[in-house]
Amino acid sequence: MRYFIGNWKMFGVPKSINILNKINSFHSKDKNRRKYRVIFTPPYTLLETYAKYFRNKRISIGSQNCYQKDLYSSNTAAVSPFMIRAVGAKYTLIGHSDNRSEGDTNDMLKDKVKFALKNNLKVVFCIGENKKDKKNNRTFSVLKNQITKVLEKKFNRNNIIVAYEPVWSIGTGKIPTKKELEKTTMHIKKVLKHLFKTKSPAVLYGGSVDGSNVEMFKEIRDIDGFLIGGASKSSKKFIDIIKNYYR
Ligand code: 13P
C-alpha cells in the first residue's frame, strides 16, 4: 500500500473543500486506486466538517498535531486525541518539525503517540535531520534517536506510519539525492525493524515533493509514499504527483 498525505499546515477555509473534492473524484475513478490511500490533514477549524463530509468517500482526514493527554485538560488551545477521534478524524501527524521547533520534546512526543493510539487514531510520526546535522554527518544517529526515544516495541506498528522529512528540504525546493535517500530510508527501516522485531511500519518521504520530482522517488524501494505540503494546496499539483508516480 502506498500513501499520499497532504498536510495543509495553516491553510484553508470551509470552501477549500473543493480542492479535496476534485482529488476525491480523481481517486474514485483512477485505475490504480486500490494501490494507495489519500489522507489530508487540514487545520483543526475544518476537521469536523471535512471528516463528516468524507466519511464514506475515499479521502481520510487527520489532524496536524494533538495534545499529549487523554480526554480533557485545562490547557488553553490544546486539543486531545480523544476530541480529534470524536469528530471523525482517523489520523494525526505527530512530531512535525514545525512543532518540534516550537518545543515538542521526545517525552511529549512519546505521550502523544501513546494517547493517539489509545484513542484509535493512526499516527503519522515525523522525523528528520536539520541542515547542521546533515553537515556534521549526524543524520543516521539523529534519526535513530528520534525513533527510539519515542516509539516503543509495544506500540502497534500497524497503526503507525513514519514520515521522513529532512528539515532542510521542507518548503525549500531542495531534495536529497537518490543515493542519499536510498541509504537513509534503508537505515530508517532497519532501525524500525529492529525495534518492532518484525516488519517495519510504512516509511514516507516528505520535503518539496512535486509532480516533477516524484518519478525519482518511486525508484527507491524503501519509500512507501509521501507527505506533501505546498503541492497539497492545489488539486492539480497533488493529482499530478499521483499520476506521475504511477506512470
Ligand atoms: P513541502 O512539501 O511544502 O516541502 O512541505 C513538506 C511538509 O512539511 C509536509 O509535512
XYZ file of C-alpha atoms in Angstrom, residues 40-231:
192
model
C -5.402 15.060 4.291
C -4.604 16.977 7.447
C -6.466 20.293 7.389
C -6.284 22.693 10.371
C -8.402 21.971 13.478
C -11.046 24.504 12.350
C -12.014 22.256 9.407
C -11.542 18.859 10.976
C -15.137 18.050 11.902
C -16.763 19.329 8.689
C -14.257 17.582 6.445
C -14.219 14.333 8.437
C -18.035 14.144 8.256
C -18.144 15.027 4.578
C -15.538 12.432 3.588
C -16.739 9.703 5.960
C -17.913 7.377 3.182
C -15.617 8.679 0.491
C -12.074 7.803 -0.438
C -10.123 10.528 1.331
C -9.355 10.083 5.038
C -8.950 13.048 7.361
C -6.426 13.596 10.122
C -5.199 16.357 12.409
C -1.788 18.016 12.238
C -0.979 17.558 15.902
C -2.618 16.618 19.205
C -2.177 17.223 22.902
C -0.326 14.609 24.915
C -3.043 13.818 27.458
C -6.262 11.913 27.227
C -9.752 13.442 27.307
C -9.823 16.983 28.691
C -7.389 19.262 30.482
C -7.101 22.897 31.496
C -4.608 23.665 28.757
C -5.719 26.637 26.643
C -5.844 25.942 22.876
C -4.957 22.272 23.274
C -6.927 19.519 21.511
C -6.685 15.918 22.711
C -6.612 12.756 20.587
C -9.947 11.847 22.185
C -11.519 15.068 20.850
C -9.976 14.531 17.408
C -11.313 10.971 17.159
C -14.725 12.126 18.416
C -15.227 14.367 15.363
C -14.415 11.522 12.972
C -10.757 12.115 12.110
C -8.777 8.885 11.794
C -5.165 10.026 11.690
C -2.883 12.523 13.353
C 0.558 13.823 12.492
C 2.914 13.822 15.473
C 6.386 15.337 15.695
C 6.324 17.571 12.633
C 9.474 19.709 12.620
C 7.275 22.840 12.929
C 6.118 21.524 16.315
C 9.491 20.172 17.384
C 10.946 23.644 16.795
C 8.186 25.106 18.977
C 9.196 22.901 21.903
C 7.813 19.379 21.459
C 10.289 17.130 23.267
C 10.785 13.379 22.811
C 8.949 12.753 26.099
C 5.985 14.818 24.940
C 6.002 13.076 21.571
C 6.028 9.667 23.234
C 2.947 10.612 25.268
C 1.254 11.980 22.161
C 1.834 8.757 20.215
C 0.659 6.687 23.177
C -2.575 8.644 23.694
C -3.307 8.945 20.000
C -3.033 5.158 19.553
C -5.101 4.603 22.694
C -7.835 6.763 21.179
C -7.825 4.809 17.924
C -6.025 7.366 15.824
C -3.430 6.183 13.360
C -0.189 8.061 13.865
C 1.983 9.634 11.188
C 5.184 10.131 13.143
C 7.538 12.692 11.579
C 11.311 12.600 11.871
C 14.122 14.389 10.070
C 17.583 15.859 10.447
C 18.276 19.588 10.133
C 20.881 21.267 7.981
C 23.502 21.272 10.727
C 23.012 17.563 11.496
C 23.472 16.796 7.821
C 26.574 18.953 7.529
C 28.126 17.221 10.540
C 27.309 13.734 9.260
C 24.907 13.095 12.108
C 21.856 12.199 10.029
C 21.811 8.485 10.918
C 22.290 8.965 14.655
C 19.732 11.802 14.814
C 17.098 9.695 13.035
C 17.778 6.653 15.182
C 17.486 8.775 18.292
C 14.228 10.384 17.147
C 12.742 6.927 16.560
C 13.991 5.051 19.600
C 13.318 7.846 22.117
C 9.650 7.972 21.110
C 8.394 4.700 19.629
C 8.098 1.632 21.852
C 8.118 -2.006 20.868
C 4.682 -2.484 22.406
C 3.066 0.178 20.169
C 1.003 -1.347 17.376
C 3.180 -0.877 14.334
C 0.160 -1.382 12.023
C -1.240 1.924 13.288
C 1.990 3.847 12.792
C 3.411 5.417 9.643
C 6.817 7.087 9.806
C 7.365 10.189 7.668
C 10.965 11.103 6.955
C 11.160 14.838 6.339
C 14.648 16.372 6.248
C 14.066 19.796 7.814
C 16.306 21.478 5.236
C 14.100 20.160 2.443
C 10.749 21.390 3.754
C 9.429 24.209 1.587
C 12.848 24.911 0.066
C 12.712 23.062 -3.274
C 15.856 21.173 -2.201
C 15.668 17.388 -2.095
C 18.191 14.706 -1.137
C 19.983 12.820 -3.916
C 18.712 9.400 -4.869
C 21.754 7.789 -3.260
C 21.286 9.704 -0.003
C 17.624 8.754 0.123
C 18.286 5.102 -0.573
C 20.758 4.965 2.294
C 18.666 6.986 4.726
C 15.377 5.193 4.144
C 17.120 1.822 4.377
C 18.617 2.952 7.695
C 15.201 4.077 8.982
C 13.600 0.750 8.061
C 16.454 -1.138 9.699
C 16.008 0.789 12.954
C 12.230 0.238 12.836
C 12.526 -3.482 12.068
C 14.947 -3.885 14.927
C 12.633 -2.014 17.288
C 9.437 -3.850 16.383
C 11.213 -7.190 15.885
C 9.099 -7.856 12.813
C 8.261 -5.820 9.747
C 8.799 -2.080 9.609
C 5.861 0.330 9.530
C 5.425 2.199 6.230
C 8.024 4.918 5.685
C 7.109 8.052 3.711
C 9.257 10.817 2.355
C 8.342 14.498 2.767
C 10.051 17.715 1.662
C 9.444 19.640 -1.587
C 7.714 16.714 -3.325
C 6.034 17.724 -6.578
C 4.891 16.293 -9.891
C 8.273 16.757 -11.491
C 10.479 15.047 -8.894
C 8.174 12.214 -7.797
C 9.436 9.882 -10.532
C 12.894 9.835 -8.955
C 11.406 8.833 -5.582
C 9.433 5.933 -6.972
C 12.642 4.124 -7.830
C 13.581 3.969 -4.159
C 12.445 0.669 -2.701
C 12.037 1.756 0.922
C 9.731 4.730 0.251
C 6.070 3.804 0.735
C 4.571 7.191 -0.071
C 4.758 10.901 0.534
C 3.892 13.660 2.982
C 3.166 16.677 0.835
C 2.983 20.300 1.997
C 2.947 23.068 -0.621
C 1.726 20.918 -3.524
